[in-house]
Coordinates of C-alpha atoms and ligand atoms in Angstrom, one line a residue:
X1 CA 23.7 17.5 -14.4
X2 CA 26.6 15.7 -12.8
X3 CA 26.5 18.1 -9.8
X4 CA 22.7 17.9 -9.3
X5 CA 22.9 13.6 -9.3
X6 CA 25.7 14.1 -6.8
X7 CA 23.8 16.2 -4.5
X8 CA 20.9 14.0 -4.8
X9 CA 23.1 10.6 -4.2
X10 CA 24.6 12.6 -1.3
X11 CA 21.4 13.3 0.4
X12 CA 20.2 9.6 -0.6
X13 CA 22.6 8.6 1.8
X14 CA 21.6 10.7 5.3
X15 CA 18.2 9.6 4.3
X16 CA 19.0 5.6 4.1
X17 CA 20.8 6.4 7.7
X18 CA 17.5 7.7 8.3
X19 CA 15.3 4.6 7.6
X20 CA 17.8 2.0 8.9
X21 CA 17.0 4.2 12.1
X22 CA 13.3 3.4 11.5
X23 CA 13.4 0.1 10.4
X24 CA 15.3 -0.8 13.5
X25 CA 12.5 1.0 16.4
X26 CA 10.3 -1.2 14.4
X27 CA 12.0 -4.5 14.9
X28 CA 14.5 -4.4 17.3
X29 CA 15.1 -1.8 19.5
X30 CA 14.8 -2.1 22.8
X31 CA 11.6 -0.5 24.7
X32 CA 13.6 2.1 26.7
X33 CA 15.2 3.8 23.9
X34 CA 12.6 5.2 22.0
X35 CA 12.7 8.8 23.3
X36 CA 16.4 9.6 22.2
X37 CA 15.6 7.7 19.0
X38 CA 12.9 9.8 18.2
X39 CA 15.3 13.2 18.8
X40 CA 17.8 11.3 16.4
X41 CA 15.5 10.9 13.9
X42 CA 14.1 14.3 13.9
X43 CA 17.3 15.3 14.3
X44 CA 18.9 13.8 10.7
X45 CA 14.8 13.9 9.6
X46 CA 15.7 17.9 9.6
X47 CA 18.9 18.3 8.5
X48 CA 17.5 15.6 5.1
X49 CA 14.4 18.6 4.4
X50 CA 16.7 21.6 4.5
X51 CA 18.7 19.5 2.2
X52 CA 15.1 19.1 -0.1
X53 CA 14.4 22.7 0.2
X54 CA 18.2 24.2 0.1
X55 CA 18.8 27.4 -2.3
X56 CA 21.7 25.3 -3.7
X57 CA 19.5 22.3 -4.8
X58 CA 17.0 24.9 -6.5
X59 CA 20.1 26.2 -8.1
X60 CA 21.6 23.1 -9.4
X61 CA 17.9 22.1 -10.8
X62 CA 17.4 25.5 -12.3
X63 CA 21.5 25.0 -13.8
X64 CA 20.9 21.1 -15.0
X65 CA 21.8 20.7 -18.7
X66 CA 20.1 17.3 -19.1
X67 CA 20.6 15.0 -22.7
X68 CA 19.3 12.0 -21.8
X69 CA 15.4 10.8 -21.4
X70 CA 16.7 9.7 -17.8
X71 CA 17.8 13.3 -17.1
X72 CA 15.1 14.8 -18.0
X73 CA 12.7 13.1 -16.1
X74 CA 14.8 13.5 -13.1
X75 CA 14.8 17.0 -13.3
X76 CA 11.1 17.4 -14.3
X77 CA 10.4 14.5 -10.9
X78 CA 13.1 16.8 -8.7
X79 CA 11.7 20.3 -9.3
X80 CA 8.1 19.3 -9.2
X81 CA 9.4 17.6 -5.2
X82 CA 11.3 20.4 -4.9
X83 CA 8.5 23.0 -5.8
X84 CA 6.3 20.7 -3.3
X85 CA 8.2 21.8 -0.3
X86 CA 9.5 25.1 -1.2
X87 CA 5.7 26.3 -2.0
X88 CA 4.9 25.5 2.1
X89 CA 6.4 27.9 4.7
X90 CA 8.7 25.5 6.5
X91 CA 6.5 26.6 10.1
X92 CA 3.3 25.3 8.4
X93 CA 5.4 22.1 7.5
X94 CA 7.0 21.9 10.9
X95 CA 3.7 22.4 12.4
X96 CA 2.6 20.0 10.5
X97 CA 5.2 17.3 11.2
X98 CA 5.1 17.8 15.1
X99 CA 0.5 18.2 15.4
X100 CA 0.5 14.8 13.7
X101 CA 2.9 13.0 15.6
X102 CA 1.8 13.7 18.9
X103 CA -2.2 13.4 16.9
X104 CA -1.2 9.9 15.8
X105 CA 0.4 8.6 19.3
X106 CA -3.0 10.2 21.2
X107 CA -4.2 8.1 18.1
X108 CA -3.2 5.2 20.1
X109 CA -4.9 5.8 23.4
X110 CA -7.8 7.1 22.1
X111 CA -8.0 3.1 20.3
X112 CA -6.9 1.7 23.3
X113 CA -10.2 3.5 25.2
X114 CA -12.1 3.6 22.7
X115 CA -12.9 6.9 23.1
X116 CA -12.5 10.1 20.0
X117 CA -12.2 13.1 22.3
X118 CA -9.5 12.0 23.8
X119 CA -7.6 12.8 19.8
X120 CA -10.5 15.1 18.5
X121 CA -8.6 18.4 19.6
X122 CA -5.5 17.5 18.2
X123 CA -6.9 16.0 14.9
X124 CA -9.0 19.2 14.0
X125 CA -5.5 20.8 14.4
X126 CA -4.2 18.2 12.1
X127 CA -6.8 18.7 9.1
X128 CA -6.8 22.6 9.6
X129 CA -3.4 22.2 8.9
X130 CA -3.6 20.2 5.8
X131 CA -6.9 21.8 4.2
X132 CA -3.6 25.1 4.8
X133 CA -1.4 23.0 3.0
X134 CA -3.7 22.3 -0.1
X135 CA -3.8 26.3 -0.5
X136 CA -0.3 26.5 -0.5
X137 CA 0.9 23.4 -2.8
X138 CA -1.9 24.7 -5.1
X139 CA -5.0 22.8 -6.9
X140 CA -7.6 23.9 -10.0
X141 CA -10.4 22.9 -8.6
X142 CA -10.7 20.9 -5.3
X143 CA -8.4 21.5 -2.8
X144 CA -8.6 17.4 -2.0
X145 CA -6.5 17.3 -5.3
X146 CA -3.6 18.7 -3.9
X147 CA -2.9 16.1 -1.0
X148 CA -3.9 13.2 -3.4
X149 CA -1.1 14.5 -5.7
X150 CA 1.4 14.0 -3.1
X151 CA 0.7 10.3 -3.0
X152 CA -0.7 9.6 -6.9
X153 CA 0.7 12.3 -9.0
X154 CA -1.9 13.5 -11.8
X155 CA -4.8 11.8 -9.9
X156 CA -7.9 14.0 -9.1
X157 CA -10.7 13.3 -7.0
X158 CA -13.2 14.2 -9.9
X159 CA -11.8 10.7 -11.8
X160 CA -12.0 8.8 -8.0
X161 CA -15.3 9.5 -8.1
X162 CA -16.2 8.4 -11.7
X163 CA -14.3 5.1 -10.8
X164 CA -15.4 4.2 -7.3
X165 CA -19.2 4.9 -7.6
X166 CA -19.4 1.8 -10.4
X167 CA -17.4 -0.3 -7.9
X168 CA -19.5 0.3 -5.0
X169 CA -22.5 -0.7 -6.7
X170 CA -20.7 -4.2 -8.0
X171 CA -18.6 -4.8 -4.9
X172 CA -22.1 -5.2 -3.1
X173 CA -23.8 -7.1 -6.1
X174 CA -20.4 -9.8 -5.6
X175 CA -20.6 -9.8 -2.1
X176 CA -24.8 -10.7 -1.9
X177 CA -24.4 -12.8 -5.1
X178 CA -21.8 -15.0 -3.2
X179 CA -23.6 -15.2 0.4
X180 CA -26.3 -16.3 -1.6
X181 CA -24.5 -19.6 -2.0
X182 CA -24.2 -20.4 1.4
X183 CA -22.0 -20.4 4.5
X184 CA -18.2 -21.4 3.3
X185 CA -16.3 -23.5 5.7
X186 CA -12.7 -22.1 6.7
X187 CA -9.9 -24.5 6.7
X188 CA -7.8 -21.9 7.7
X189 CA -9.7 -21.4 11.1
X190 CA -7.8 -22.8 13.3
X191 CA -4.3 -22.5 16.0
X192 CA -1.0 -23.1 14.2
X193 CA 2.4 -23.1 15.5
X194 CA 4.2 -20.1 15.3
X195 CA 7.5 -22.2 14.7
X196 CA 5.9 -23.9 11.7
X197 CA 4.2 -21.3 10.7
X198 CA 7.6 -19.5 10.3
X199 CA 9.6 -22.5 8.6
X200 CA 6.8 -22.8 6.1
X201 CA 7.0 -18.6 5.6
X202 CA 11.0 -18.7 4.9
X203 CA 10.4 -21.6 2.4
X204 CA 7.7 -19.7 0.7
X205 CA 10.2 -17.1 -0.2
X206 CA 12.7 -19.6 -1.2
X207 CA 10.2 -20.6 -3.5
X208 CA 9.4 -17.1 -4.9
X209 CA 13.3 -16.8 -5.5
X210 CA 13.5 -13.8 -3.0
X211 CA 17.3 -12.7 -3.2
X212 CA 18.6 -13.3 0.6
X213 CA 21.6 -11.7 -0.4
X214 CA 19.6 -7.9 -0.6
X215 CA 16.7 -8.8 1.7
X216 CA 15.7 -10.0 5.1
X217 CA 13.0 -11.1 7.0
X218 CA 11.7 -9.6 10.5
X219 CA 8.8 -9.8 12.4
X220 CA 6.8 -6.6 13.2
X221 CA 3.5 -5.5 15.0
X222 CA 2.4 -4.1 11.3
X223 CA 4.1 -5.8 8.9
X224 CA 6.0 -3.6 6.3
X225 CA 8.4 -2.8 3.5
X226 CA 11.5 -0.9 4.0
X227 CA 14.4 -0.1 1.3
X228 CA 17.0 0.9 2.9
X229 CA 19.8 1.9 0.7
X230 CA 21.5 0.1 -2.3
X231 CA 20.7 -3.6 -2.4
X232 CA 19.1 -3.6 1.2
X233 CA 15.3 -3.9 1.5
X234 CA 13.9 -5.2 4.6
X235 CA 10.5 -6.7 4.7
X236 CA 8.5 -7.7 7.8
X237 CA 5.7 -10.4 8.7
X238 CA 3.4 -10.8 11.9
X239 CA 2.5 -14.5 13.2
X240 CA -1.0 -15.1 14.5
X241 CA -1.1 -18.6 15.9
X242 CA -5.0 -18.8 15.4
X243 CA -5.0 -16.8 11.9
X244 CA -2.1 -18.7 9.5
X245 CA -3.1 -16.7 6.3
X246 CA -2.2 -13.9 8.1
X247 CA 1.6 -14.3 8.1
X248 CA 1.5 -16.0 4.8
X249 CA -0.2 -13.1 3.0
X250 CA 1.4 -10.7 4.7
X251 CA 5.1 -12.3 3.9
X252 CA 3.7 -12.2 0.1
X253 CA 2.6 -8.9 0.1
X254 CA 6.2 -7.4 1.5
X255 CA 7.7 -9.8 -0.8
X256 CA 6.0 -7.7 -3.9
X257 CA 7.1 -4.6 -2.6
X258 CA 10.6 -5.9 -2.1
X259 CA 10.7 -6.8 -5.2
X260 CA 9.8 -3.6 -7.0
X261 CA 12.3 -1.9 -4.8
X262 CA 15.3 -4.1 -5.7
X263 CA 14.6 -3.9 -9.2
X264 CA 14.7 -0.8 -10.3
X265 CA 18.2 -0.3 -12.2
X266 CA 21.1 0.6 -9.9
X267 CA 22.2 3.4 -12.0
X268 CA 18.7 5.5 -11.2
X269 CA 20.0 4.8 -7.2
X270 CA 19.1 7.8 -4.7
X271 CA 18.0 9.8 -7.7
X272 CA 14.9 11.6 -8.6
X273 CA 13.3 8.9 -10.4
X274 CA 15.0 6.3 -8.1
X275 CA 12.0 4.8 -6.6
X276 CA 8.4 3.3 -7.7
X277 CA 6.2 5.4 -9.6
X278 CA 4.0 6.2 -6.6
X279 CA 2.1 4.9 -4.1
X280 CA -0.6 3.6 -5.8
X281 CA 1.8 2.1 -8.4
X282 CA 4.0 0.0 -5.4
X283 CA 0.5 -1.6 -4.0
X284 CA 0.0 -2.9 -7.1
X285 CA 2.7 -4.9 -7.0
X286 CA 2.2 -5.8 -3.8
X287 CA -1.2 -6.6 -4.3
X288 CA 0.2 -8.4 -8.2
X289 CA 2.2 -10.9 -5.8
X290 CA -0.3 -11.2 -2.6
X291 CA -3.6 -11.6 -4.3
X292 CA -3.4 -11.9 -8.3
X293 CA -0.3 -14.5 -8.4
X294 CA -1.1 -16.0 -4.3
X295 CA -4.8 -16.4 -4.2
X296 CA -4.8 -18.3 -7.2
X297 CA -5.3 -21.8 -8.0
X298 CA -2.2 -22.1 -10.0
X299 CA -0.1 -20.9 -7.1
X300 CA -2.1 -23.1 -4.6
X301 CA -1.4 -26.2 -7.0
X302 CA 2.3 -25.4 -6.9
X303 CA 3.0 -25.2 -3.0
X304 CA -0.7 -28.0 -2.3
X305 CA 2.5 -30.6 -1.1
X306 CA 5.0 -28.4 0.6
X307 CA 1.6 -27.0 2.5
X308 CA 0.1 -30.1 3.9
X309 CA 3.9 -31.1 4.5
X310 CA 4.4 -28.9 6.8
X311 CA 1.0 -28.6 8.1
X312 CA -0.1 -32.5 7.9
X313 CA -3.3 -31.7 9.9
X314 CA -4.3 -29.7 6.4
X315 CA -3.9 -32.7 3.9
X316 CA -7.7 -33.8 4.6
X317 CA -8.3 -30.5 2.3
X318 CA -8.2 -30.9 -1.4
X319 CA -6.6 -28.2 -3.0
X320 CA -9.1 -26.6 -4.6
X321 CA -10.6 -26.2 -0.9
X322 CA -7.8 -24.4 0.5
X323 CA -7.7 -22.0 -2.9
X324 CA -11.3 -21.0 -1.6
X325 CA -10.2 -20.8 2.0
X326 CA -7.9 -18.1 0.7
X327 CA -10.3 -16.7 -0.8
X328 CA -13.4 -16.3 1.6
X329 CA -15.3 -13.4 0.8
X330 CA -17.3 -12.1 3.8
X331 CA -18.3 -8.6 6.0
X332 CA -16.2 -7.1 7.8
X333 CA -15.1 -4.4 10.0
X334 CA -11.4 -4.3 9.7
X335 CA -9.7 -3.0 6.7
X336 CA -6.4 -4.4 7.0
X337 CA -7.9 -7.8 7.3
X338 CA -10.7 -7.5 4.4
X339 CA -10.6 -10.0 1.0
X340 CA -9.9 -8.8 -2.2
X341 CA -13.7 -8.0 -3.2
X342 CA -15.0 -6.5 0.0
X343 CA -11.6 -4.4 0.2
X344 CA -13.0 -1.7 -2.0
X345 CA -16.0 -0.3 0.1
X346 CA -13.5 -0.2 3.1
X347 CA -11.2 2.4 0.9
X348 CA -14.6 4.0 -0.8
X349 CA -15.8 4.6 3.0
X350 CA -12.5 6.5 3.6
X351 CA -12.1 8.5 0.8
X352 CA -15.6 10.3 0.5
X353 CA -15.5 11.0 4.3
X354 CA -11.7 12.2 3.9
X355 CA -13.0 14.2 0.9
X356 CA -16.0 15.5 2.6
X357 CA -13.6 16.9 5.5
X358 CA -11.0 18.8 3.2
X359 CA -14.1 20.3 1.5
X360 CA -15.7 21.8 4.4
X361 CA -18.6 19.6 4.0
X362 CA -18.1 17.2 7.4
X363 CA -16.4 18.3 10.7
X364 CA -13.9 16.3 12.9
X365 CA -16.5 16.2 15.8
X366 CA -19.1 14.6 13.2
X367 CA -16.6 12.0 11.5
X368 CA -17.7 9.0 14.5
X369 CA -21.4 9.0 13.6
X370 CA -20.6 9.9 9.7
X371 CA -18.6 7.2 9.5
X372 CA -21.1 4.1 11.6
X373 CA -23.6 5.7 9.2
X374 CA -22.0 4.9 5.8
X375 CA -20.3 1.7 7.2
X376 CA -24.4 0.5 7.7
X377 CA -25.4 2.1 4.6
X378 CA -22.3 -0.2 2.8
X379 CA -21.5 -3.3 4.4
X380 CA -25.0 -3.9 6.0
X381 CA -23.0 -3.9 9.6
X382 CA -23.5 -1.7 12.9
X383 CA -20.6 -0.7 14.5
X384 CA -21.3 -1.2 18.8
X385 CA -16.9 -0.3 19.2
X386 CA -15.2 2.8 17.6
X387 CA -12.3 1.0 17.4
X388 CA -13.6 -1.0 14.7
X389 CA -15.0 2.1 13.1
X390 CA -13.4 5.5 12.7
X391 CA -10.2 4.6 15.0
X392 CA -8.8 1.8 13.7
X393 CA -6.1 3.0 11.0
X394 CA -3.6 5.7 11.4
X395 CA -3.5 7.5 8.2
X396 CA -5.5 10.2 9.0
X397 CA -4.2 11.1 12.7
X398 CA -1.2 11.1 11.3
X399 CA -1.8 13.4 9.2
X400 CA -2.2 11.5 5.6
X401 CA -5.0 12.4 3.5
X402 CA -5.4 11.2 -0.1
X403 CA -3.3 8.4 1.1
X404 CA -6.1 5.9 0.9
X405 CA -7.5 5.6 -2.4
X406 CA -3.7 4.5 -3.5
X407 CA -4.4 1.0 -1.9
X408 CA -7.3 0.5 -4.0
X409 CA -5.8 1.9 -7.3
X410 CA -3.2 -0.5 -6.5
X411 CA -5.9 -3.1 -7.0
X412 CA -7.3 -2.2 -9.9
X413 CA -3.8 -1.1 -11.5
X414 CA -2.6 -4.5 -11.0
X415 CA -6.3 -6.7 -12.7
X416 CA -4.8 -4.1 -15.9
X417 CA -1.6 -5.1 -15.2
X418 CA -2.7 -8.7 -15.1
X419 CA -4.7 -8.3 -18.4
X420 CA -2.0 -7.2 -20.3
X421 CA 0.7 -9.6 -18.9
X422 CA -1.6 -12.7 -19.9
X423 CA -1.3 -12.1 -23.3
X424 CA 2.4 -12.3 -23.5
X425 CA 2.7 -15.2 -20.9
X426 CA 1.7 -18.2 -19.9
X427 CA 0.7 -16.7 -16.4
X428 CA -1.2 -20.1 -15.1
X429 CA 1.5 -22.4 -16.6
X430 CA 4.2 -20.9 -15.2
X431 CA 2.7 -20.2 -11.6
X432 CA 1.8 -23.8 -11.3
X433 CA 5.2 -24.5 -12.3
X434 CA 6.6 -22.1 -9.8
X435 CA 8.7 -20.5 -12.6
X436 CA 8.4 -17.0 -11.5
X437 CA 11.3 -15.7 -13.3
X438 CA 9.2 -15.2 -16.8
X439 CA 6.3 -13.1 -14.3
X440 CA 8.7 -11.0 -12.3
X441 CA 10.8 -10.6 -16.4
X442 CA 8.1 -9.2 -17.5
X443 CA 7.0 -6.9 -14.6
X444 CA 10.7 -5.7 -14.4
X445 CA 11.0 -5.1 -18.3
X446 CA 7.7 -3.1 -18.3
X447 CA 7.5 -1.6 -15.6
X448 CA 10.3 -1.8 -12.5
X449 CA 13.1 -0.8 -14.8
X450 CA 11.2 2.2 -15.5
X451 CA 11.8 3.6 -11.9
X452 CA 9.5 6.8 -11.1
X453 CA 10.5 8.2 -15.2
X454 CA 6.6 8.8 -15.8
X455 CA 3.6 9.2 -13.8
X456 CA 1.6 6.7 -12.6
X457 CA -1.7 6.8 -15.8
X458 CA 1.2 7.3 -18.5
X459 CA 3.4 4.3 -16.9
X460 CA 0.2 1.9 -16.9
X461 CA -0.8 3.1 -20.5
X462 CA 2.8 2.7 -21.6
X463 CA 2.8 -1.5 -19.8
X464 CA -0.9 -2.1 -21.1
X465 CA -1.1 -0.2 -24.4
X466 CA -4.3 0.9 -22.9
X467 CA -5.8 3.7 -20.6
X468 CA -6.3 3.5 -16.6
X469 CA -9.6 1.9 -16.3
X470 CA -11.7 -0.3 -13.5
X471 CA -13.6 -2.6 -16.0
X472 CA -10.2 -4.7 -16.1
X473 CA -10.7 -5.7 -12.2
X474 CA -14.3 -5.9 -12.8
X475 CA -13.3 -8.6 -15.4
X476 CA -10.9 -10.2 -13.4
X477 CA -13.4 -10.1 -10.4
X478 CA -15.9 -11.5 -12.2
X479 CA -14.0 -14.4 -13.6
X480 CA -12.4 -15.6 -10.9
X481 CA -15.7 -15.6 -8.5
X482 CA -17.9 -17.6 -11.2
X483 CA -15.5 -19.8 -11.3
X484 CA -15.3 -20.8 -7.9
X485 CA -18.9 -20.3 -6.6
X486 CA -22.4 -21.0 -9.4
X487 CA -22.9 -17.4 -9.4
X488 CA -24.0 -14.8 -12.1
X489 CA -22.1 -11.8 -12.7
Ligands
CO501 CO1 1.5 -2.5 0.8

């Protein structure tokens, strides 16, 4: 067992050299060095998979002796990784690795020109390639079930489906219900100083007691989350001068993610169950800090001065004015930049067209008009520009699919989350208060502290006595839109 964790903690570190590499072509790096960076990367990126797939670590797994529950799980979480890799001929992963990344950068141009057959050769390469994967990593009945695992282990497709179709049909009741009420004006709509914008963003996190001593702040195109090694995660935030939520939100939503990162107990560092408990799992937390805890009325109480301190032209708005200004529910074609209600149909569109594809039953060449089709048939919107249709994330040029329905199973993890955390705390009290240590207590007691020991349906029934289920962020939904708007739900 000792031997295994050393080998793991050993490769823990090439991989943290790794994403320092990473987290500095995002930030930093000047323009002119990206080619050699990337050879560096692939370069260490290389030498960190034959590590993963090594005889000797299948050795030292098969060898492990474990006695503690710790142990065990990091054995069961390192084989079944382990077995991931192994189970793919390294060509097929490598071919992989290099078809998406030149896919995802002709992802780019094609944006840029809004035009799909400038990618469409290279992404049909790219999903052939992955519907081969799914053969090869293994699935019982769809082969969708084996790229989902990768991101939510134990989710299948056939419980996405008995989960989403519900939410479409009340996402759009919420969404008519509340442009029934009228036009709501945005406060928010408006050009504010970058500089002020920033000084109000490094307070905020003051205020959430982010540890400066183990994080940072940087500024990115796409803002993002990156731990880097022991006591090191990086977060990043963009600064729109006409769109101030943006920065403010985004700063939030990193700050979540950080915060799961840096809690997770030292001793499980660079080890198996060293990490979150998934994907879907981390954007709960994310989502927990950004739209549970920061969209609410509590929170909005708590920072109303320090706000129209540092933006004076703001104080005209009463508080519960700016709450709904953060909370503006309306169309729209951008993911990335949808609320908290309307956010669902963006991640339904994706998944049953990304489903649809690994199942043979839609082609790459079909995906533009598939996808204008169901957008109309959802959100009531035509789509004149493909790059606010089918090109405007990169998930699946890059090679990703099943990636998607994690960001809205971190939403509705976190309204369970939420349910279960009210009963033991004063949740509105305390936010108002800006006592977040109680909150982010309880989070890390239940669930940080637990690292990546148990899958993501046993960790949330273990944190909410209950099972995974969508009528908790129906609730939630439901409660928080009457009460702003005199609507029916
Ligand atoms: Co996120």
């Amino acid at each position: 067992m000792d031997k295994l964790k050393e080998y793991y903690q050993k490769m823990a570190k090439y991989s943290d050299a790794l994403l320092l590499l990473y987290w500095d072509m995002q930030t930093y790096m000047p323009p002119a060095a990206g080619e050699y960076r990337a050879e560096v990367i692939s370069e260490i990126g290389g030498f960190v998979f034959r590590m993963s797939i090594s005889d000797e670590l299948g050795e030292l797994l098969k060898n492990a002796e474990p006695v503690s529950e710790e142990d065990e799980a990091n054995v069961r979480v390192g084989q079944k990784e382990y077995d991931k890799y192994k189970k793919v001929p390294s060509d097929l992963f490598e071919e992989e690795m290099r078809v998406s990344t030149i896919c995802e950068q002709l992802w780019q141009k094609a944006r840029k020109e809004r035009d799909f057959e400038i990618v469409q050769p290279y992404f049909e390469r790219v999903v052939e390639l992955n519907k081969e994967m799914a053969k090869y990593l293994g699935y019982e009945k769809d082969p969708y079930d084996a790229l989902l695992d990768r991101f939510e282990p134990g989710m299948k497709a056939e419980e996405l489906d008995r989960i989403f179709t519900p939410l479409k049909e009340f996402t759009i009741k919420v969404l008519e219900e509340i442009e029934s009420v009228g036009k709501v004006d945005d406060p928010f709509e408006r050009e504010i100083h970058v500089e002020s914008q920033e000084k109000f963003n490094r307070w905020l996190l003051t205020y959430l007691k982010y540890d400066s001593t183990k994080c940072r702040l940087d500024v990115s195109t796409h803002p993002f989350t990156n731990p880097i090694g022991m006591n090191d995660v990086r977060i990043t935030t963009r600064y729109v001068p006409d769109d101030p939520k943006n920065s403010i939100f985004s700063t939030i939503h990193e700050f979540g993610h950080a915060q799961y990162a840096l809690s997770i107990p030292e001793e499980f560092y660079g080890l198996p169950i060293g990490s979150s408990a998934s994907y879907g799992f981390d954007e709960s937390q994310s989502r927990f800090w950004e739209n549970v805890l920061g969209r609410s009325l509590p929170f909005w109480k708590g920072i109303y001065k320090k706000f129209v301190e540092t933006f004076p032209d703001m104080a005209k708005y009463p508080v519960e004015e700016l709450w709904k200004g953060v909370n503006i529910v309306r169309r729209s074609y951008i993911r990335t930049e949808a609320d908290e209600v309307t956010y669902a149909l963006h991640i339904i569109l994706r998944y049953e067209l990304e489903h649809a594809l690994i199942n043979d039953e839609l082609s790459v060449k079909d995906i533009p008009d598939a996808w204008d089709e169901l957008f109309e048939k959802l959100f009531g919107l035509k789509i004149t520009n493909i790059s606010l249709g089918c090109l405007q994330d990169p998930h699946w040029y890059g090679g990703s699919f099943g990636y998607f329905p994690t960001y809205l199973l971190g939403n509705l993890y976190a309204a369970q989350i939420f349910d279960a955390m009210k009963k033991d705390v004063d949740f509105d009290t305390l936010v108002e208060n800006g006592e977040f240590e109680k909150v982010r207590g309880w989070l890390t007691d239940k669930i940080y502290s637990k690292g990546r020991m148990y899958e993501p349906k046993e960790l949330l029934k273990r944190v909410t006595n209950n099972d995974f289920d969508s009528k908790y962020f129906i609730n939630y939904i439901s409660e928080k839109y009457t009460n702003m708007y005199p609507i029916q739900l």
